[in-house]
Amino acid sequence: MAKRIQFSQHGGSEVLEYRDYQPAAPGPREVRVANKAIGLNFIDTYYRNGLYVPPALPSSLGTEAAGVVEAVGSEVTRFAVGDRVAYATGPLGSYGELHVLPADNLVHLPDSISFEEAAAVILKGLTVQYLLRQTYELKGGETILFHAAAGGVGSFACQWAKALGVKLIGTVSSAKKAALAKELGAWATIDYSHENVVQRVLELTDGAKCPVVYDGVGKDTWETSLDCVAPRGLLVSFGNASGAVTGVNLGILAQKGSLYVTRPTLASYANTPQNLQAMADELFAMIASGKLQVEISNRYALKDAAAAQDAMSARKTTGSTILLP
């Protein structure tokens, strides 16, 4: 038997339960991982509250963790018992002491990266990798807008953008978060609690706006983001922290300058084991070089996952939060 967080109905954090469960034996192409550290992400709350529907209830939560391979299926050749691994995608279940998932979803974890660092960075770091290096391949010299720059994904985006020679304008909700974003590498910040984001972007870009805007907030920032994209530029809508964007009239893209919009996901980029490992290798190299610092601001026991999610949803956290089994 092992422990995990699960829920039997959709709702707030009060539906989360810390329960015993019996982990399955790995199938032919699966691996069972003993988690050492678990990542906490906004997408976890989407499954909990019903925005995203899990395969069945009761369900566990989470897709991100790092640990040690405990057992392998009969057809698994890339991993062996005792290997250090990390994962960011796959079936729900990382909020547990043990997790069984397809071997194709795992990456090898170098000895230079700790389990806690990997759990704190793997999903957010891979997200930043595909956003900045693939969805819109930044070359250096661009001025971009990134919402929630002091959050989990944003904190890594600030650092990676600086390393690429990109001027990142980050939106934040307080002076404290503005200072953090600047410390991490943001070129400029906009405190949306008292500043007009569109006006400040126009001022900072001398009226040119941004060739690409990265928006993980969703509903609350959709129209603002469109107004910050330069003609024929790209809006990358990659998250729904404030709720899903709905009722979109495509005609508005023409009105605002023949804009492009994409709604990418990590799974579409890490679509083969080789692509996934290559993306992870670039991420781990950024950490090893010192260009990407992993800040773990909050550590919670696995049993306290509800409190951790509440703090994240209330935007009381900066950097990364992890759960410890």
PDB file of C-alpha atoms in Angstrom:
ATOM      1  CA  MET A   1       0.000   0.000   0.000  1.00  0.00           C
ATOM      2  CA  ALA A   2       1.021   3.596  -0.571  1.00  0.00           C
ATOM      3  CA  LYS A   3      -0.406   7.076   0.054  1.00  0.00           C
ATOM      4  CA  ARG A   4      -1.809   9.498  -2.506  1.00  0.00           C
ATOM      5  CA  ILE A   5      -4.048  12.527  -2.909  1.00  0.00           C
ATOM      6  CA  GLN A   6      -7.322  11.793  -4.682  1.00  0.00           C
ATOM      7  CA  PHE A   7     -10.764  13.323  -5.241  1.00  0.00           C
ATOM      8  CA  SER A   8     -14.184  11.762  -5.838  1.00  0.00           C
ATOM      9  CA  GLN A   9     -16.045  14.886  -6.957  1.00  0.00           C
ATOM     10  CA  HIS A  10     -15.175  18.196  -8.567  1.00  0.00           C
ATOM     11  CA  GLY A  11     -14.881  21.320  -6.460  1.00  0.00           C
ATOM     12  CA  GLY A  12     -12.518  23.387  -4.357  1.00  0.00           C
ATOM     13  CA  SER A  13      -9.505  22.129  -2.475  1.00  0.00           C
ATOM     14  CA  GLU A  14     -11.816  20.655   0.172  1.00  0.00           C
ATOM     15  CA  VAL A  15     -12.523  17.690  -2.147  1.00  0.00           C
ATOM     16  CA  LEU A  16      -8.905  16.492  -1.931  1.00  0.00           C
ATOM     17  CA  GLU A  17      -8.348  13.427   0.242  1.00  0.00           C
ATOM     18  CA  TYR A  18      -5.145  11.806   1.525  1.00  0.00           C
ATOM     19  CA  ARG A  19      -5.813   8.091   1.077  1.00  0.00           C
ATOM     20  CA  ASP A  20      -4.217   4.655   0.968  1.00  0.00           C
ATOM     21  CA  TYR A  21      -4.155   2.973  -2.427  1.00  0.00           C
ATOM     22  CA  GLN A  22      -2.665  -0.092  -4.103  1.00  0.00           C
ATOM     23  CA  PRO A  23      -0.260   0.843  -6.925  1.00  0.00           C
ATOM     24  CA  ALA A  24      -0.542  -1.296 -10.030  1.00  0.00           C
ATOM     25  CA  ALA A  25       2.260  -3.418 -11.397  1.00  0.00           C
ATOM     26  CA  PRO A  26       3.771  -1.768 -14.492  1.00  0.00           C
ATOM     27  CA  GLY A  27       2.519  -3.006 -17.855  1.00  0.00           C
ATOM     28  CA  PRO A  28       4.932  -4.133 -20.589  1.00  0.00           C
ATOM     29  CA  ARG A  29       5.852  -0.568 -21.609  1.00  0.00           C
ATOM     30  CA  GLU A  30       5.373   1.084 -18.228  1.00  0.00           C
ATOM     31  CA  VAL A  31       7.559   2.072 -15.290  1.00  0.00           C
ATOM     32  CA  ARG A  32       6.740   2.461 -11.611  1.00  0.00           C
ATOM     33  CA  VAL A  33       8.463   5.434 -10.016  1.00  0.00           C
ATOM     34  CA  ALA A  34       8.996   6.053  -6.313  1.00  0.00           C
ATOM     35  CA  ASN A  35       8.458   9.804  -6.165  1.00  0.00           C
ATOM     36  CA  LYS A  36      10.944  11.837  -4.143  1.00  0.00           C
ATOM     37  CA  ALA A  37       9.502  15.282  -4.945  1.00  0.00           C
ATOM     38  CA  ILE A  38       6.318  16.384  -6.721  1.00  0.00           C
ATOM     39  CA  GLY A  39       5.603  19.535  -8.701  1.00  0.00           C
ATOM     40  CA  LEU A  40       2.535  21.709  -8.099  1.00  0.00           C
ATOM     41  CA  ASN A  41       0.901  23.419 -11.085  1.00  0.00           C
ATOM     42  CA  PHE A  42      -2.216  25.398 -11.990  1.00  0.00           C
ATOM     43  CA  ILE A  43      -3.333  22.647 -14.353  1.00  0.00           C
ATOM     44  CA  ASP A  44      -3.832  20.427 -11.294  1.00  0.00           C
ATOM     45  CA  THR A  45      -6.644  22.704 -10.134  1.00  0.00           C
ATOM     46  CA  TYR A  46      -8.297  22.482 -13.572  1.00  0.00           C
ATOM     47  CA  TYR A  47      -8.748  18.734 -13.115  1.00  0.00           C
ATOM     48  CA  ARG A  48      -9.888  19.193  -9.529  1.00  0.00           C
ATOM     49  CA  ASN A  49     -12.563  21.800 -10.317  1.00  0.00           C
ATOM     50  CA  GLY A  50     -13.781  20.138 -13.520  1.00  0.00           C
ATOM     51  CA  LEU A  51     -12.417  22.494 -16.182  1.00  0.00           C
ATOM     52  CA  TYR A  52     -10.510  19.461 -17.439  1.00  0.00           C
ATOM     53  CA  VAL A  53     -12.252  16.128 -16.894  1.00  0.00           C
ATOM     54  CA  PRO A  54     -10.188  13.175 -15.625  1.00  0.00           C
ATOM     55  CA  PRO A  55     -10.723   9.705 -17.146  1.00  0.00           C
ATOM     56  CA  ALA A  56     -12.750   8.524 -14.137  1.00  0.00           C
ATOM     57  CA  LEU A  57     -13.536   9.323 -10.527  1.00  0.00           C
ATOM     58  CA  PRO A  58     -12.130   8.840  -7.989  1.00  0.00           C
ATOM     59  CA  SER A  59      -8.945  10.198  -9.526  1.00  0.00           C
ATOM     60  CA  SER A  60      -5.537  11.219  -8.345  1.00  0.00           C
ATOM     61  CA  LEU A  61      -3.883  14.448  -9.446  1.00  0.00           C
ATOM     62  CA  GLY A  62      -0.643  15.720 -10.869  1.00  0.00           C
ATOM     63  CA  THR A  63       1.603  14.995 -13.834  1.00  0.00           C
ATOM     64  CA  GLU A  64       5.001  16.215 -12.600  1.00  0.00           C
ATOM     65  CA  ALA A  65       7.531  14.627 -10.260  1.00  0.00           C
ATOM     66  CA  ALA A  66      11.031  13.240  -9.905  1.00  0.00           C
ATOM     67  CA  GLY A  67      12.175  10.043  -8.311  1.00  0.00           C
ATOM     68  CA  VAL A  68      13.723   6.624  -8.740  1.00  0.00           C
ATOM     69  CA  VAL A  69      12.591   3.778 -10.984  1.00  0.00           C
ATOM     70  CA  GLU A  70      11.237   1.022  -8.741  1.00  0.00           C
ATOM     71  CA  ALA A  71       9.992  -1.453 -11.352  1.00  0.00           C
ATOM     72  CA  VAL A  72       9.933  -1.736 -15.153  1.00  0.00           C
ATOM     73  CA  GLY A  73       7.719  -3.538 -17.630  1.00  0.00           C
ATOM     74  CA  SER A  74       8.925  -6.440 -19.756  1.00  0.00           C
ATOM     75  CA  GLU A  75       9.405  -4.342 -22.928  1.00  0.00           C
ATOM     76  CA  VAL A  76      11.120  -1.324 -21.336  1.00  0.00           C
ATOM     77  CA  THR A  77      14.716  -0.887 -22.513  1.00  0.00           C
ATOM     78  CA  ARG A  78      15.516   2.803 -21.902  1.00  0.00           C
ATOM     79  CA  PHE A  79      15.222   2.618 -18.105  1.00  0.00           C
ATOM     80  CA  ALA A  80      16.288   0.242 -15.356  1.00  0.00           C
ATOM     81  CA  VAL A  81      15.510  -0.147 -11.672  1.00  0.00           C
ATOM     82  CA  GLY A  82      17.429   2.496  -9.718  1.00  0.00           C
ATOM     83  CA  ASP A  83      17.572   5.080 -12.513  1.00  0.00           C
ATOM     84  CA  ARG A  84      17.003   8.702 -11.535  1.00  0.00           C
ATOM     85  CA  VAL A  85      14.122  10.075 -13.602  1.00  0.00           C
ATOM     86  CA  ALA A  86      11.713  12.974 -13.936  1.00  0.00           C
ATOM     87  CA  TYR A  87       8.430  13.399 -15.746  1.00  0.00           C
ATOM     88  CA  ALA A  88       6.021  16.192 -16.638  1.00  0.00           C
ATOM     89  CA  THR A  89       3.317  14.498 -18.694  1.00  0.00           C
ATOM     90  CA  GLY A  90       1.308  11.324 -18.642  1.00  0.00           C
ATOM     91  CA  PRO A  91      -1.619   9.915 -16.702  1.00  0.00           C
ATOM     92  CA  LEU A  92      -2.699  11.712 -13.552  1.00  0.00           C
ATOM     93  CA  GLY A  93      -1.105  10.380 -10.395  1.00  0.00           C
ATOM     94  CA  SER A  94       2.076  12.220  -9.453  1.00  0.00           C
ATOM     95  CA  TYR A  95       0.428  13.306  -6.167  1.00  0.00           C
ATOM     96  CA  GLY A  96       1.397   9.977  -4.647  1.00  0.00           C
ATOM     97  CA  GLU A  97       4.260   8.025  -3.161  1.00  0.00           C
ATOM     98  CA  LEU A  98       4.318   5.701  -6.192  1.00  0.00           C
ATOM     99  CA  HIS A  99       3.196   6.296  -9.772  1.00  0.00           C
ATOM    100  CA  VAL A 100       2.931   3.996 -12.788  1.00  0.00           C
ATOM    101  CA  LEU A 101       3.244   5.654 -16.177  1.00  0.00           C
ATOM    102  CA  PRO A 102       4.474   4.924 -19.724  1.00  0.00           C
ATOM    103  CA  ALA A 103       8.240   4.792 -20.066  1.00  0.00           C
ATOM    104  CA  ASP A 104       7.952   7.203 -23.008  1.00  0.00           C
ATOM    105  CA  ASN A 105       6.927   9.951 -20.564  1.00  0.00           C
ATOM    106  CA  LEU A 106      10.115   9.732 -18.510  1.00  0.00           C
ATOM    107  CA  VAL A 107      13.417  11.533 -18.973  1.00  0.00           C
ATOM    108  CA  HIS A 108      16.777  10.612 -17.522  1.00  0.00           C
ATOM    109  CA  LEU A 109      17.763  12.972 -14.700  1.00  0.00           C
ATOM    110  CA  PRO A 110      21.457  13.933 -14.464  1.00  0.00           C
ATOM    111  CA  ASP A 111      23.167  13.558 -11.103  1.00  0.00           C
ATOM    112  CA  SER A 112      23.795  17.316 -11.116  1.00  0.00           C
ATOM    113  CA  ILE A 113      20.044  18.040 -10.782  1.00  0.00           C
ATOM    114  CA  SER A 114      18.402  17.211  -7.449  1.00  0.00           C
ATOM    115  CA  PHE A 115      14.989  15.556  -7.190  1.00  0.00           C
ATOM    116  CA  GLU A 116      13.557  18.742  -5.680  1.00  0.00           C
ATOM    117  CA  GLU A 117      14.998  20.904  -8.458  1.00  0.00           C
ATOM    118  CA  ALA A 118      13.658  18.556 -11.119  1.00  0.00           C
ATOM    119  CA  ALA A 119      10.166  18.442  -9.598  1.00  0.00           C
ATOM    120  CA  ALA A 120      10.149  22.222  -9.339  1.00  0.00           C
ATOM    121  CA  VAL A 121      11.319  22.834 -12.893  1.00  0.00           C
ATOM    122  CA  ILE A 122      10.477  19.995 -15.268  1.00  0.00           C
ATOM    123  CA  LEU A 123       6.948  21.002 -16.338  1.00  0.00           C
ATOM    124  CA  LYS A 124       7.451  24.752 -16.101  1.00  0.00           C
ATOM    125  CA  GLY A 125      10.904  24.561 -17.687  1.00  0.00           C
ATOM    126  CA  LEU A 126       9.761  22.393 -20.577  1.00  0.00           C
ATOM    127  CA  THR A 127       6.859  24.802 -21.064  1.00  0.00           C
ATOM    128  CA  VAL A 128       9.257  27.743 -21.313  1.00  0.00           C
ATOM    129  CA  GLN A 129      11.475  25.734 -23.660  1.00  0.00           C
ATOM    130  CA  TYR A 130       8.720  25.153 -26.188  1.00  0.00           C
ATOM    131  CA  LEU A 131       7.275  28.671 -25.781  1.00  0.00           C
ATOM    132  CA  LEU A 132      10.527  30.568 -26.307  1.00  0.00           C
ATOM    133  CA  ARG A 133      12.414  28.108 -28.502  1.00  0.00           C
ATOM    134  CA  GLN A 134       9.697  26.502 -30.632  1.00  0.00           C
ATOM    135  CA  THR A 135       6.237  28.149 -30.603  1.00  0.00           C
ATOM    136  CA  TYR A 136       7.941  31.455 -31.407  1.00  0.00           C
ATOM    137  CA  GLU A 137      11.669  30.911 -31.789  1.00  0.00           C
ATOM    138  CA  LEU A 138      13.271  33.942 -30.212  1.00  0.00           C
ATOM    139  CA  LYS A 139      16.550  34.965 -31.792  1.00  0.00           C
ATOM    140  CA  GLY A 140      17.559  37.779 -29.437  1.00  0.00           C
ATOM    141  CA  GLY A 141      16.798  41.482 -29.586  1.00  0.00           C
ATOM    142  CA  GLU A 142      13.010  41.122 -29.518  1.00  0.00           C
ATOM    143  CA  THR A 143      10.812  42.901 -26.973  1.00  0.00           C
ATOM    144  CA  ILE A 144       8.109  40.549 -25.723  1.00  0.00           C
ATOM    145  CA  LEU A 145       5.274  40.598 -23.186  1.00  0.00           C
ATOM    146  CA  PHE A 146       4.906  37.775 -20.664  1.00  0.00           C
ATOM    147  CA  HIS A 147       2.010  37.747 -18.211  1.00  0.00           C
ATOM    148  CA  ALA A 148       2.471  36.686 -14.573  1.00  0.00           C
ATOM    149  CA  ALA A 149       6.213  37.124 -14.814  1.00  0.00           C
ATOM    150  CA  ALA A 150       6.857  36.336 -11.151  1.00  0.00           C
ATOM    151  CA  GLY A 151       4.871  33.089 -11.183  1.00  0.00           C
ATOM    152  CA  GLY A 152       6.131  29.561 -11.679  1.00  0.00           C
ATOM    153  CA  VAL A 153       6.430  29.610 -15.473  1.00  0.00           C
ATOM    154  CA  GLY A 154       7.149  33.336 -15.613  1.00  0.00           C
ATOM    155  CA  SER A 155      10.108  33.133 -13.255  1.00  0.00           C
ATOM    156  CA  PHE A 156      11.845  30.737 -15.638  1.00  0.00           C
ATOM    157  CA  ALA A 157      10.774  32.727 -18.706  1.00  0.00           C
ATOM    158  CA  CYS A 158      12.429  35.866 -17.304  1.00  0.00           C
ATOM    159  CA  GLN A 159      15.727  34.063 -16.891  1.00  0.00           C
ATOM    160  CA  TRP A 160      15.638  32.229 -20.209  1.00  0.00           C
ATOM    161  CA  ALA A 161      14.673  35.371 -22.131  1.00  0.00           C
ATOM    162  CA  LYS A 162      17.584  37.272 -20.597  1.00  0.00           C
ATOM    163  CA  ALA A 163      19.960  34.466 -21.544  1.00  0.00           C
ATOM    164  CA  LEU A 164      18.713  34.735 -25.135  1.00  0.00           C
ATOM    165  CA  GLY A 165      19.221  38.507 -25.221  1.00  0.00           C
ATOM    166  CA  VAL A 166      15.468  39.202 -25.292  1.00  0.00           C
ATOM    167  CA  LYS A 167      13.794  42.171 -23.600  1.00  0.00           C
ATOM    168  CA  LEU A 168      10.968  40.670 -21.556  1.00  0.00           C
ATOM    169  CA  ILE A 169       8.212  42.948 -20.268  1.00  0.00           C
ATOM    170  CA  GLY A 170       6.508  41.141 -17.418  1.00  0.00           C
ATOM    171  CA  THR A 171       3.119  41.846 -15.895  1.00  0.00           C
ATOM    172  CA  VAL A 172       2.884  41.470 -12.103  1.00  0.00           C
ATOM    173  CA  SER A 173       0.375  42.166  -9.340  1.00  0.00           C
ATOM    174  CA  SER A 174       2.546  43.948  -6.762  1.00  0.00           C
ATOM    175  CA  ALA A 175       5.730  45.915  -6.231  1.00  0.00           C
ATOM    176  CA  LYS A 176       7.264  42.875  -4.520  1.00  0.00           C
ATOM    177  CA  LYS A 177       6.621  40.698  -7.550  1.00  0.00           C
ATOM    178  CA  ALA A 178       7.898  43.430  -9.852  1.00  0.00           C
ATOM    179  CA  ALA A 179      11.173  43.483  -7.962  1.00  0.00           C
ATOM    180  CA  LEU A 180      11.420  39.695  -8.166  1.00  0.00           C
ATOM    181  CA  ALA A 181      10.779  39.644 -11.915  1.00  0.00           C
ATOM    182  CA  LYS A 182      13.437  42.301 -12.493  1.00  0.00           C
ATOM    183  CA  GLU A 183      15.877  40.351 -10.322  1.00  0.00           C
ATOM    184  CA  LEU A 184      15.216  37.245 -12.424  1.00  0.00           C
ATOM    185  CA  GLY A 185      15.933  39.047 -15.673  1.00  0.00           C
ATOM    186  CA  ALA A 186      12.835  40.919 -16.820  1.00  0.00           C
ATOM    187  CA  TRP A 187      13.785  44.030 -18.789  1.00  0.00           C
ATOM    188  CA  ALA A 188      10.721  45.920 -17.524  1.00  0.00           C
ATOM    189  CA  THR A 189       7.621  45.211 -15.453  1.00  0.00           C
ATOM    190  CA  ILE A 190       4.037  46.455 -15.446  1.00  0.00           C
ATOM    191  CA  ASP A 191       2.063  46.309 -12.201  1.00  0.00           C
ATOM    192  CA  TYR A 192      -1.466  45.770 -13.484  1.00  0.00           C
ATOM    193  CA  SER A 193      -2.935  46.585 -10.068  1.00  0.00           C
ATOM    194  CA  HIS A 194      -2.424  50.284 -10.836  1.00  0.00           C
ATOM    195  CA  GLU A 195      -0.864  50.576 -14.312  1.00  0.00           C
ATOM    196  CA  ASN A 196      -2.547  50.314 -17.711  1.00  0.00           C
ATOM    197  CA  VAL A 197      -0.834  47.387 -19.410  1.00  0.00           C
ATOM    198  CA  VAL A 198      -1.562  48.401 -23.001  1.00  0.00           C
ATOM    199  CA  GLN A 199      -0.480  52.001 -22.430  1.00  0.00           C
ATOM    200  CA  ARG A 200       2.766  50.920 -20.769  1.00  0.00           C
ATOM    201  CA  VAL A 201       3.554  48.451 -23.564  1.00  0.00           C
ATOM    202  CA  LEU A 202       3.087  51.245 -26.114  1.00  0.00           C
ATOM    203  CA  GLU A 203       5.417  53.475 -24.091  1.00  0.00           C
ATOM    204  CA  LEU A 204       8.062  50.791 -23.625  1.00  0.00           C
ATOM    205  CA  THR A 205       8.060  49.813 -27.313  1.00  0.00           C
ATOM    206  CA  ASP A 206       7.770  53.337 -28.744  1.00  0.00           C
ATOM    207  CA  GLY A 207       4.366  52.419 -30.138  1.00  0.00           C
ATOM    208  CA  ALA A 208       5.525  49.289 -31.944  1.00  0.00           C
ATOM    209  CA  LYS A 209       3.931  46.761 -29.549  1.00  0.00           C
ATOM    210  CA  CYS A 210       5.333  43.212 -29.287  1.00  0.00           C
ATOM    211  CA  PRO A 211       5.894  40.598 -31.998  1.00  0.00           C
ATOM    212  CA  VAL A 212       4.774  37.925 -29.529  1.00  0.00           C
ATOM    213  CA  VAL A 213       2.741  37.993 -26.313  1.00  0.00           C
ATOM    214  CA  TYR A 214       2.706  35.007 -23.947  1.00  0.00           C
ATOM    215  CA  ASP A 215      -0.522  34.690 -21.961  1.00  0.00           C
ATOM    216  CA  GLY A 216      -1.024  31.954 -19.383  1.00  0.00           C
ATOM    217  CA  VAL A 217      -3.743  33.855 -17.521  1.00  0.00           C
ATOM    218  CA  GLY A 218      -6.598  33.404 -19.991  1.00  0.00           C
ATOM    219  CA  LYS A 219      -9.977  35.092 -19.732  1.00  0.00           C
ATOM    220  CA  ASP A 220      -8.947  38.158 -17.705  1.00  0.00           C
ATOM    221  CA  THR A 221      -6.075  39.174 -19.992  1.00  0.00           C
ATOM    222  CA  TRP A 222      -7.298  38.047 -23.424  1.00  0.00           C
ATOM    223  CA  GLU A 223      -8.327  41.443 -24.787  1.00  0.00           C
ATOM    224  CA  THR A 224      -5.372  43.216 -23.181  1.00  0.00           C
ATOM    225  CA  SER A 225      -3.014  40.728 -24.781  1.00  0.00           C
ATOM    226  CA  LEU A 226      -4.514  41.247 -28.241  1.00  0.00           C
ATOM    227  CA  ASP A 227      -3.990  44.989 -27.877  1.00  0.00           C
ATOM    228  CA  CYS A 228      -0.305  44.454 -27.101  1.00  0.00           C
ATOM    229  CA  VAL A 229       0.500  42.360 -30.198  1.00  0.00           C
ATOM    230  CA  ALA A 230       2.117  44.114 -33.134  1.00  0.00           C
ATOM    231  CA  PRO A 231       0.430  43.826 -36.548  1.00  0.00           C
ATOM    232  CA  ARG A 232       0.856  40.278 -37.896  1.00  0.00           C
ATOM    233  CA  GLY A 233       2.266  39.283 -34.522  1.00  0.00           C
ATOM    234  CA  LEU A 234       1.462  36.212 -32.461  1.00  0.00           C
ATOM    235  CA  LEU A 235      -0.556  35.782 -29.274  1.00  0.00           C
ATOM    236  CA  VAL A 236       0.421  32.564 -27.491  1.00  0.00           C
ATOM    237  CA  SER A 237      -2.433  31.613 -25.163  1.00  0.00           C
ATOM    238  CA  PHE A 238      -1.014  28.748 -23.119  1.00  0.00           C
ATOM    239  CA  GLY A 239      -3.013  28.696 -19.884  1.00  0.00           C
ATOM    240  CA  ASN A 240      -6.292  29.444 -18.111  1.00  0.00           C
ATOM    241  CA  ALA A 241      -5.306  30.697 -14.658  1.00  0.00           C
ATOM    242  CA  SER A 242      -8.295  33.092 -14.615  1.00  0.00           C
ATOM    243  CA  GLY A 243     -10.624  30.860 -16.630  1.00  0.00           C
ATOM    244  CA  ALA A 244     -10.907  29.684 -20.212  1.00  0.00           C
ATOM    245  CA  VAL A 245     -11.119  32.076 -23.167  1.00  0.00           C
ATOM    246  CA  THR A 246     -14.517  31.527 -24.800  1.00  0.00           C
ATOM    247  CA  GLY A 247     -16.740  33.166 -27.390  1.00  0.00           C
ATOM    248  CA  VAL A 248     -13.862  34.369 -29.571  1.00  0.00           C
ATOM    249  CA  ASN A 249     -14.787  36.282 -32.700  1.00  0.00           C
ATOM    250  CA  LEU A 250     -12.041  35.646 -35.234  1.00  0.00           C
ATOM    251  CA  GLY A 251     -12.857  38.942 -36.890  1.00  0.00           C
ATOM    252  CA  ILE A 252     -11.151  40.741 -34.019  1.00  0.00           C
ATOM    253  CA  LEU A 253      -7.820  39.364 -35.233  1.00  0.00           C
ATOM    254  CA  ALA A 254      -8.314  41.230 -38.512  1.00  0.00           C
ATOM    255  CA  GLN A 255      -9.386  44.415 -36.758  1.00  0.00           C
ATOM    256  CA  LYS A 256      -6.294  44.475 -34.571  1.00  0.00           C
ATOM    257  CA  GLY A 257      -3.752  43.929 -37.338  1.00  0.00           C
ATOM    258  CA  SER A 258      -4.080  40.489 -38.960  1.00  0.00           C
ATOM    259  CA  LEU A 259      -2.922  38.802 -35.789  1.00  0.00           C
ATOM    260  CA  TYR A 260      -2.087  35.153 -35.246  1.00  0.00           C
ATOM    261  CA  VAL A 261      -3.213  33.170 -32.203  1.00  0.00           C
ATOM    262  CA  THR A 262      -2.120  29.732 -31.037  1.00  0.00           C
ATOM    263  CA  ARG A 263      -3.157  27.553 -28.099  1.00  0.00           C
ATOM    264  CA  PRO A 264      -0.173  25.204 -27.646  1.00  0.00           C
ATOM    265  CA  THR A 265       0.351  22.346 -25.206  1.00  0.00           C
ATOM    266  CA  LEU A 266       3.489  20.600 -24.041  1.00  0.00           C
ATOM    267  CA  ALA A 267       2.230  17.251 -25.330  1.00  0.00           C
ATOM    268  CA  SER A 268       2.180  18.547 -28.901  1.00  0.00           C
ATOM    269  CA  TYR A 269       5.880  19.437 -28.727  1.00  0.00           C
ATOM    270  CA  ALA A 270       7.140  16.578 -26.544  1.00  0.00           C
ATOM    271  CA  ASN A 271       5.363  14.158 -28.854  1.00  0.00           C
ATOM    272  CA  THR A 272       8.110  11.515 -29.025  1.00  0.00           C
ATOM    273  CA  PRO A 273      10.527  10.198 -26.371  1.00  0.00           C
ATOM    274  CA  GLN A 274      13.375  11.661 -28.399  1.00  0.00           C
ATOM    275  CA  ASN A 275      11.834  15.140 -28.581  1.00  0.00           C
ATOM    276  CA  LEU A 276      10.994  15.043 -24.883  1.00  0.00           C
ATOM    277  CA  GLN A 277      14.520  14.036 -23.856  1.00  0.00           C
ATOM    278  CA  ALA A 278      16.070  16.658 -26.167  1.00  0.00           C
ATOM    279  CA  MET A 279      13.904  19.389 -24.643  1.00  0.00           C
ATOM    280  CA  ALA A 280      14.788  18.196 -21.139  1.00  0.00           C
ATOM    281  CA  ASP A 281      18.489  18.068 -21.995  1.00  0.00           C
ATOM    282  CA  GLU A 282      18.389  21.717 -23.105  1.00  0.00           C
ATOM    283  CA  LEU A 283      16.568  22.620 -19.903  1.00  0.00           C
ATOM    284  CA  PHE A 284      19.035  20.746 -17.695  1.00  0.00           C
ATOM    285  CA  ALA A 285      21.958  22.350 -19.565  1.00  0.00           C
ATOM    286  CA  MET A 286      20.524  25.795 -18.811  1.00  0.00           C
ATOM    287  CA  ILE A 287      20.433  24.894 -15.116  1.00  0.00           C
ATOM    288  CA  ALA A 288      23.931  23.389 -15.148  1.00  0.00           C
ATOM    289  CA  SER A 289      25.324  26.515 -16.820  1.00  0.00           C
ATOM    290  CA  GLY A 290      23.845  28.745 -14.131  1.00  0.00           C
ATOM    291  CA  LYS A 291      21.666  30.622 -16.618  1.00  0.00           C
ATOM    292  CA  LEU A 292      18.538  29.192 -15.016  1.00  0.00           C
ATOM    293  CA  GLN A 293      18.200  29.255 -11.236  1.00  0.00           C
ATOM    294  CA  VAL A 294      15.576  27.025  -9.645  1.00  0.00           C
ATOM    295  CA  GLU A 295      13.899  28.817  -6.754  1.00  0.00           C
ATOM    296  CA  ILE A 296      11.801  26.612  -4.501  1.00  0.00           C
ATOM    297  CA  SER A 297       9.804  29.079  -2.464  1.00  0.00           C
ATOM    298  CA  ASN A 298       7.431  26.665  -0.781  1.00  0.00           C
ATOM    299  CA  ARG A 299       7.606  23.041   0.360  1.00  0.00           C
ATOM    300  CA  TYR A 300       4.504  21.217   1.608  1.00  0.00           C
ATOM    301  CA  ALA A 301       4.012  17.669   2.824  1.00  0.00           C
ATOM    302  CA  LEU A 302       1.988  15.634   0.321  1.00  0.00           C
ATOM    303  CA  LYS A 303      -0.865  15.376   2.825  1.00  0.00           C
ATOM    304  CA  ASP A 304      -1.123  19.195   2.794  1.00  0.00           C
ATOM    305  CA  ALA A 305      -1.719  19.443  -0.967  1.00  0.00           C
ATOM    306  CA  ALA A 306      -5.000  21.317  -0.440  1.00  0.00           C
ATOM    307  CA  ALA A 307      -3.263  24.123   1.440  1.00  0.00           C
ATOM    308  CA  ALA A 308      -0.595  24.282  -1.242  1.00  0.00           C
ATOM    309  CA  GLN A 309      -3.190  24.605  -4.000  1.00  0.00           C
ATOM    310  CA  ASP A 310      -5.062  27.306  -2.080  1.00  0.00           C
ATOM    311  CA  ALA A 311      -1.887  29.379  -1.711  1.00  0.00           C
ATOM    312  CA  MET A 312      -1.092  29.009  -5.409  1.00  0.00           C
ATOM    313  CA  SER A 313      -4.623  29.864  -6.540  1.00  0.00           C
ATOM    314  CA  ALA A 314      -4.626  32.978  -4.338  1.00  0.00           C
ATOM    315  CA  ARG A 315      -1.377  34.066  -6.032  1.00  0.00           C
ATOM    316  CA  LYS A 316       0.383  34.104  -2.675  1.00  0.00           C
ATOM    317  CA  THR A 317       3.330  32.149  -4.053  1.00  0.00           C
ATOM    318  CA  THR A 318       6.316  33.082  -6.186  1.00  0.00           C
ATOM    319  CA  GLY A 319       8.692  30.737  -7.933  1.00  0.00           C
ATOM    320  CA  SER A 320       7.975  27.031  -7.557  1.00  0.00           C
ATOM    321  CA  THR A 321       6.091  25.013  -4.978  1.00  0.00           C
ATOM    322  CA  ILE A 322       6.714  21.311  -4.393  1.00  0.00           C
ATOM    323  CA  LEU A 323       5.088  18.516  -2.421  1.00  0.00           C
ATOM    324  CA  LEU A 324       7.187  16.002  -0.475  1.00  0.00           C
ATOM    325  CA  PRO A 325       5.890  12.428   0.036  1.00  0.00           C
TER     326      PRO A 325
END
